[in-house]
mmCIF file of C-alpha atoms in Angstrom:
data_model
loop_
_atom_site.group_PDB
_atom_site.id
_atom_site.type_symbol
_atom_site.label_atom_id
_atom_site.label_comp_id
_atom_site.label_asym_id
_atom_site.label_seq_id
_atom_site.Cartn_x
_atom_site.Cartn_y
_atom_site.Cartn_z
ATOM 1 C CA MET A 1 -23.560 -9.849 -45.668
ATOM 2 C CA LYS A 2 -19.861 -9.214 -46.316
ATOM 3 C CA VAL A 3 -17.739 -6.354 -47.614
ATOM 4 C CA TYR A 4 -14.369 -6.607 -49.347
ATOM 5 C CA ASN A 5 -11.662 -4.750 -47.385
ATOM 6 C CA GLY A 6 -9.082 -4.833 -50.188
ATOM 7 C CA ALA A 7 -7.562 -8.124 -49.071
ATOM 8 C CA ALA A 8 -10.372 -10.318 -47.747
ATOM 9 C CA TRP A 9 -14.115 -10.495 -47.208
ATOM 10 C CA ASP A 10 -15.274 -9.223 -43.784
ATOM 11 C CA ARG A 11 -18.644 -9.754 -42.179
ATOM 12 C CA MET A 12 -20.477 -6.402 -41.975
ATOM 13 C CA SER A 13 -21.904 -7.039 -38.490
ATOM 14 C CA ASN A 14 -21.345 -9.351 -35.546
ATOM 15 C CA LYS A 15 -17.798 -9.836 -36.751
ATOM 16 C CA LEU A 16 -16.772 -11.687 -33.605
ATOM 17 C CA SER A 17 -19.051 -13.588 -31.280
ATOM 18 C CA ALA A 18 -17.961 -15.606 -28.264
ATOM 19 C CA THR A 19 -19.176 -17.354 -25.125
ATOM 20 C CA GLY A 20 -17.786 -17.799 -21.635
ATOM 21 C CA GLY A 21 -17.579 -15.895 -18.362
ATOM 22 C CA THR A 22 -20.068 -13.266 -17.232
ATOM 23 C CA VAL A 23 -21.086 -11.318 -20.325
ATOM 24 C CA THR A 24 -21.973 -7.617 -20.175
ATOM 25 C CA SER A 25 -22.170 -4.807 -22.733
ATOM 26 C CA ALA A 26 -21.041 -1.191 -22.377
ATOM 27 C CA ALA A 27 -19.980 1.629 -24.712
ATOM 28 C CA GLY A 28 -20.369 -0.528 -27.812
ATOM 29 C CA TYR A 29 -18.225 -3.376 -26.461
ATOM 30 C CA LYS A 30 -19.038 -6.804 -25.085
ATOM 31 C CA TYR A 31 -17.133 -7.929 -21.987
ATOM 32 C CA HIS A 32 -16.465 -11.487 -20.815
ATOM 33 C CA THR A 33 -15.422 -11.424 -17.136
ATOM 34 C CA PHE A 34 -13.813 -14.469 -15.520
ATOM 35 C CA THR A 35 -13.389 -14.673 -11.742
ATOM 36 C CA SER A 36 -12.871 -18.438 -11.747
ATOM 37 C CA SER A 37 -11.249 -20.783 -14.244
ATOM 38 C CA ALA A 38 -13.394 -21.591 -17.274
ATOM 39 C CA THR A 39 -13.386 -21.544 -21.087
ATOM 40 C CA PHE A 40 -13.636 -18.646 -23.529
ATOM 41 C CA THR A 41 -14.914 -19.852 -26.904
ATOM 42 C CA ALA A 42 -14.551 -17.649 -29.968
ATOM 43 C CA GLU A 43 -17.054 -18.607 -32.660
ATOM 44 C CA SER A 44 -15.163 -16.790 -35.421
ATOM 45 C CA ALA A 45 -11.796 -15.131 -35.951
ATOM 46 C CA GLY A 46 -11.126 -11.615 -34.742
ATOM 47 C CA ASN A 47 -9.293 -9.437 -32.229
ATOM 48 C CA VAL A 48 -10.013 -8.857 -28.546
ATOM 49 C CA ASP A 49 -8.642 -6.621 -25.795
ATOM 50 C CA VAL A 50 -7.576 -8.421 -22.619
ATOM 51 C CA LEU A 51 -7.046 -7.497 -18.966
ATOM 52 C CA VAL A 52 -5.326 -10.223 -16.910
ATOM 53 C CA VAL A 53 -4.580 -9.988 -13.154
ATOM 54 C CA GLY A 54 -2.689 -12.566 -11.069
ATOM 55 C CA GLY A 55 -3.588 -13.677 -7.543
ATOM 56 C CA GLY A 56 -2.259 -11.486 -4.729
ATOM 57 C CA GLY A 57 0.436 -12.576 -2.285
ATOM 58 C CA ALA A 58 -0.280 -13.205 1.409
ATOM 59 C CA ALA A 59 0.745 -10.765 4.115
ATOM 60 C CA ALA A 60 3.128 -12.075 6.754
ATOM 61 C CA TRP A 61 2.014 -13.178 10.209
ATOM 62 C CA TYR A 62 3.967 -10.988 12.641
ATOM 63 C CA VAL A 63 5.243 -7.430 12.098
ATOM 64 C CA GLY A 64 4.899 -8.567 8.523
ATOM 65 C CA GLY A 65 5.281 -7.101 5.091
ATOM 66 C CA GLY A 66 2.152 -6.624 3.013
ATOM 67 C CA GLY A 67 1.398 -9.025 0.186
ATOM 68 C CA GLY A 68 2.398 -7.940 -3.300
ATOM 69 C CA ALA A 69 -0.331 -7.461 -5.894
ATOM 70 C CA GLY A 70 -0.725 -9.973 -8.655
ATOM 71 C CA GLY A 71 0.740 -8.867 -11.971
ATOM 72 C CA MET A 72 -1.539 -6.775 -14.202
ATOM 73 C CA ILE A 73 -1.419 -7.043 -17.995
ATOM 74 C CA GLU A 74 -3.437 -5.008 -20.504
ATOM 75 C CA SER A 75 -3.145 -6.084 -24.121
ATOM 76 C CA THR A 76 -5.097 -4.828 -27.125
ATOM 77 C CA SER A 77 -5.875 -6.452 -30.468
ATOM 78 C CA VAL A 78 -5.079 -9.990 -29.364
ATOM 79 C CA ALA A 79 -5.902 -12.306 -32.285
ATOM 80 C CA VAL A 80 -8.254 -15.235 -31.684
ATOM 81 C CA THR A 81 -9.596 -17.918 -34.008
ATOM 82 C CA ALA A 82 -12.717 -20.065 -33.845
ATOM 83 C CA GLN A 83 -11.803 -22.342 -30.947
ATOM 84 C CA ALA A 84 -12.043 -22.787 -27.164
ATOM 85 C CA TYR A 85 -9.428 -21.087 -24.965
ATOM 86 C CA SER A 86 -8.722 -22.167 -21.402
ATOM 87 C CA ILE A 87 -8.818 -19.315 -18.867
ATOM 88 C CA VAL A 88 -6.994 -20.076 -15.600
ATOM 89 C CA ILE A 89 -7.647 -17.662 -12.728
ATOM 90 C CA GLY A 90 -4.866 -17.523 -10.134
ATOM 91 C CA ALA A 91 -5.992 -17.629 -6.506
ATOM 92 C CA GLY A 92 -4.792 -15.165 -3.907
ATOM 93 C CA ALA A 93 -2.521 -16.700 -1.261
ATOM 94 C CA SER A 94 -3.294 -17.101 2.435
ATOM 95 C CA ILE A 95 -1.270 -17.901 5.542
ATOM 96 C CA THR A 96 -2.255 -19.715 8.722
ATOM 97 C CA SER A 97 1.054 -19.798 10.622
ATOM 98 C CA GLN A 98 4.181 -17.713 11.040
ATOM 99 C CA LEU A 99 6.661 -18.252 8.223
ATOM 100 C CA SER A 100 9.802 -16.339 7.293
ATOM 101 C CA GLN A 101 8.178 -15.558 3.944
ATOM 102 C CA SER A 102 4.467 -15.875 3.221
ATOM 103 C CA PRO A 103 3.084 -17.744 0.193
ATOM 104 C CA SER A 104 2.859 -15.993 -3.152
ATOM 105 C CA GLY A 105 -0.290 -15.773 -5.259
ATOM 106 C CA SER A 106 -0.933 -17.987 -8.266
ATOM 107 C CA ASN A 107 -0.531 -17.008 -11.913
ATOM 108 C CA THR A 108 -3.478 -16.140 -14.135
ATOM 109 C CA THR A 109 -3.278 -17.189 -17.808
ATOM 110 C CA ALA A 110 -5.497 -16.214 -20.720
ATOM 111 C CA LEU A 111 -5.029 -16.129 -24.495
ATOM 112 C CA GLY A 112 -1.278 -16.675 -24.274
ATOM 113 C CA LEU A 113 -0.774 -14.046 -21.548
ATOM 114 C CA THR A 114 0.454 -14.878 -18.035
ATOM 115 C CA ALA A 115 0.043 -12.468 -15.109
ATOM 116 C CA ILE A 116 2.451 -13.529 -12.353
ATOM 117 C CA GLY A 117 1.104 -14.039 -8.832
ATOM 118 C CA GLY A 118 2.024 -11.412 -6.249
ATOM 119 C CA GLY A 119 4.923 -12.036 -3.866
ATOM 120 C CA GLY A 120 4.271 -12.975 -0.246
ATOM 121 C CA GLY A 121 5.333 -10.604 2.518
ATOM 122 C CA GLY A 122 8.347 -11.212 4.758
ATOM 123 C CA SER A 123 7.980 -11.572 8.534
ATOM 124 C CA TYR A 124 9.853 -10.219 11.553
ATOM 125 C CA PRO A 125 12.748 -10.281 12.063
ATOM 126 C CA ASN A 126 14.693 -9.349 8.966
ATOM 127 C CA ASN A 127 12.946 -11.463 6.321
ATOM 128 C CA ALA A 128 12.539 -10.142 2.790
ATOM 129 C CA GLY A 129 9.316 -10.442 0.822
ATOM 130 C CA ALA A 130 9.050 -12.703 -2.212
ATOM 131 C CA ALA A 131 9.400 -11.521 -5.797
ATOM 132 C CA GLY A 132 6.268 -11.748 -7.942
ATOM 133 C CA GLY A 133 3.965 -9.788 -10.222
ATOM 134 C CA SER A 134 4.572 -7.121 -7.604
ATOM 135 C CA GLY A 135 7.011 -7.852 -4.782
ATOM 136 C CA GLY A 136 5.946 -8.540 -1.212
ATOM 137 C CA GLY A 137 6.926 -6.073 1.500
ATOM 138 C CA ALA A 138 9.886 -6.763 3.805
ATOM 139 C CA GLY A 139 9.280 -7.844 7.390
ATOM 140 C CA GLY A 140 10.177 -5.597 10.297
ATOM 141 C CA CYS A 141 13.819 -5.376 11.353
ATOM 142 C CA SER A 142 15.513 -6.226 14.603
ATOM 143 C CA SER A 143 17.457 -3.454 16.309
ATOM 144 C CA GLY A 144 20.785 -2.242 15.023
ATOM 145 C CA ALA A 145 21.434 0.984 13.166
ATOM 146 C CA GLY A 146 22.217 0.523 9.503
ATOM 147 C CA PHE A 147 20.622 -2.894 9.183
ATOM 148 C CA GLY A 148 17.842 -3.372 6.668
ATOM 149 C CA VAL A 149 15.866 -5.791 4.544
ATOM 150 C CA ALA A 150 16.004 -5.542 0.757
ATOM 151 C CA LYS A 151 13.165 -4.836 -1.646
ATOM 152 C CA ALA A 152 11.501 -7.780 -3.415
ATOM 153 C CA ALA A 153 11.348 -7.445 -7.187
ATOM 154 C CA GLY A 154 8.221 -7.055 -9.292
ATOM 155 C CA THR A 155 7.801 -8.322 -12.859
ATOM 156 C CA SER A 156 8.642 -5.792 -15.566
ATOM 157 C CA GLY A 157 5.512 -4.490 -17.269
ATOM 158 C CA GLN A 158 3.217 -6.046 -14.636
ATOM 159 C CA GLY A 159 3.997 -4.536 -11.239
ATOM 160 C CA ASN A 160 6.469 -2.922 -8.872
ATOM 161 C CA VAL A 161 8.856 -3.720 -6.032
ATOM 162 C CA GLY A 162 7.827 -4.353 -2.460
ATOM 163 C CA GLY A 163 8.899 -1.930 0.236
ATOM 164 C CA HIS A 164 12.191 -1.889 2.181
ATOM 165 C CA SER A 165 12.340 -2.103 5.972
ATOM 166 C CA SER A 166 15.171 -0.359 7.797
ATOM 167 C CA ALA A 167 16.488 -1.050 11.267
ATOM 168 C CA THR A 168 15.378 0.586 14.475
ATOM 169 C CA ARG A 169 17.471 1.948 17.313
ATOM 170 C CA GLY A 170 16.536 0.537 20.682
ATOM 171 C CA GLY A 171 14.586 -2.409 19.345
ATOM 172 C CA SER A 172 11.121 -0.937 18.800
ATOM 173 C CA PRO A 173 8.853 0.214 17.305
ATOM 174 C CA THR A 174 9.219 -1.397 13.911
ATOM 175 C CA ILE A 175 6.909 -1.916 10.942
ATOM 176 C CA GLY A 176 6.711 -4.293 8.014
ATOM 177 C CA ALA A 177 6.916 -2.668 4.586
ATOM 178 C CA GLY A 178 4.112 -2.382 2.034
ATOM 179 C CA GLY A 179 3.621 -4.765 -0.872
ATOM 180 C CA GLY A 180 4.057 -3.423 -4.389
ATOM 181 C CA GLY A 181 1.130 -2.596 -6.678
ATOM 182 C CA ALA A 182 0.512 -2.212 -10.401
ATOM 183 C CA ASN A 183 0.963 1.574 -10.239
ATOM 184 C CA GLY A 184 3.535 2.041 -7.497
ATOM 185 C CA ALA A 185 6.107 0.488 -5.183
ATOM 186 C CA GLY A 186 5.293 -0.638 -1.667
ATOM 187 C CA GLY A 187 5.969 1.900 1.077
ATOM 188 C CA ASP A 188 9.281 1.749 2.964
ATOM 189 C CA TYR A 189 9.807 1.819 6.722
ATOM 190 C CA PRO A 190 12.596 4.335 7.455
ATOM 191 C CA GLY A 191 13.678 2.826 10.779
ATOM 192 C CA ASN A 192 15.207 4.753 13.677
ATOM 193 C CA GLY A 193 12.056 4.358 15.776
ATOM 194 C CA SER A 194 9.854 6.300 13.363
ATOM 195 C CA THR A 195 6.130 6.219 14.191
ATOM 196 C CA ALA A 196 5.040 7.709 10.859
ATOM 197 C CA ARG A 197 2.686 5.698 8.668
ATOM 198 C CA THR A 198 4.878 5.175 5.611
ATOM 199 C CA THR A 199 4.225 1.551 4.742
ATOM 200 C CA ASP A 200 1.093 1.665 2.608
ATOM 201 C CA GLY A 201 0.759 -0.826 -0.202
ATOM 202 C CA GLY A 202 1.563 0.314 -3.714
ATOM 203 C CA ALA A 203 -1.373 1.770 -5.614
ATOM 204 C CA GLY A 204 -3.336 -0.223 -8.131
ATOM 205 C CA LYS A 205 -4.195 0.972 -11.602
ATOM 206 C CA VAL A 206 -7.413 1.859 -13.422
ATOM 207 C CA SER A 207 -7.743 -0.309 -16.511
ATOM 208 C CA ALA A 208 -7.878 1.480 -19.861
ATOM 209 C CA ILE A 209 -9.684 -1.556 -21.273
ATOM 210 C CA CYS A 210 -12.525 -1.909 -18.753
ATOM 211 C CA PRO A 211 -15.217 0.787 -18.409
ATOM 212 C CA ASP A 212 -15.828 0.228 -14.680
ATOM 213 C CA GLY A 213 -13.319 2.778 -13.327
ATOM 214 C CA TYR A 214 -12.076 0.244 -10.759
ATOM 215 C CA TYR A 215 -8.498 0.080 -9.532
ATOM 216 C CA TYR A 216 -6.871 -3.313 -10.026
ATOM 217 C CA ALA A 217 -3.817 -4.898 -8.404
ATOM 218 C CA GLY A 218 -3.097 -2.783 -5.329
ATOM 219 C CA GLY A 219 -0.565 -3.969 -2.739
ATOM 220 C CA GLY A 220 -1.186 -4.813 0.915
ATOM 221 C CA GLY A 221 -0.119 -2.546 3.777
ATOM 222 C CA GLY A 222 2.670 -3.422 6.218
ATOM 223 C CA GLY A 223 1.928 -4.600 9.771
ATOM 224 C CA ALA A 224 3.176 -2.963 12.964
ATOM 225 C CA TYR A 225 4.674 -3.852 16.347
ATOM 226 C CA ASP A 226 3.834 -1.577 19.250
ATOM 227 C CA THR A 227 5.140 -1.290 22.823
ATOM 228 C CA GLY A 228 2.963 1.666 23.775
ATOM 229 C CA ALA A 229 4.120 4.269 21.289
ATOM 230 C CA LEU A 230 1.621 5.630 18.781
ATOM 231 C CA ILE A 231 2.490 3.732 15.628
ATOM 232 C CA TYR A 232 0.689 3.229 12.361
ATOM 233 C CA ALA A 233 0.481 0.160 10.188
ATOM 234 C CA GLY A 234 0.182 0.757 6.467
ATOM 235 C CA PHE A 235 -3.061 0.951 4.528
ATOM 236 C CA GLY A 236 -3.677 -1.288 1.545
ATOM 237 C CA GLY A 237 -2.961 0.399 -1.773
ATOM 238 C CA ILE A 238 -6.083 1.466 -3.682
ATOM 239 C CA GLY A 239 -7.347 -1.573 -5.531
ATOM 240 C CA GLY A 240 -5.836 -3.964 -2.966
ATOM 241 C CA GLY A 241 -6.398 -5.401 0.487
ATOM 242 C CA GLY A 242 -5.307 -4.225 3.910
#
């Protein structure tokens, strides 16, 4: 059955049906969840709400900055027509050897939206993190008052900057900065031999679209170097890894 809305005839029920992903129902909505690349097929025209998250960046190997979270996009009333749509899920990055800057995560694309992969963390000494959906944290600094490593940029509307690492006096201890997250910047290391735990990853964000209450796209915590002093590496931001 159809009803006239003043401009066109609408179906009275089951206005939009689709296949693809893991399908669940909650609060009157149907959810299609994709954790690997596949196809979303709309069987009629309509509008959907979309959450897209990019792959996270890798943390650095040694006194390293935390990986930045993949970009997070929430978009409502995205128009679809009766066709198949390719969903590409970006993988999180990994590292197996010491690099000046760790690999960044891969982009996730869906329904014309692209969430940028998170930036990789920078390593000791004095290497910045990579820009990304959220920026990777800076690596720990070598000694020298006033020296520091800059913040890595996040993507506007998707994430935040990675943390800054300042220089120490006397060479140690030093800490890599936190990676940025969807809801906050990565934590900074203040330098000057501080042993405070300040380099947590940036917090993730609860999705307004999904009913699960989960935090998505948290940044990774910064790593530490220790010569006997009590010193704390950062924790991963809520919704992210360590």
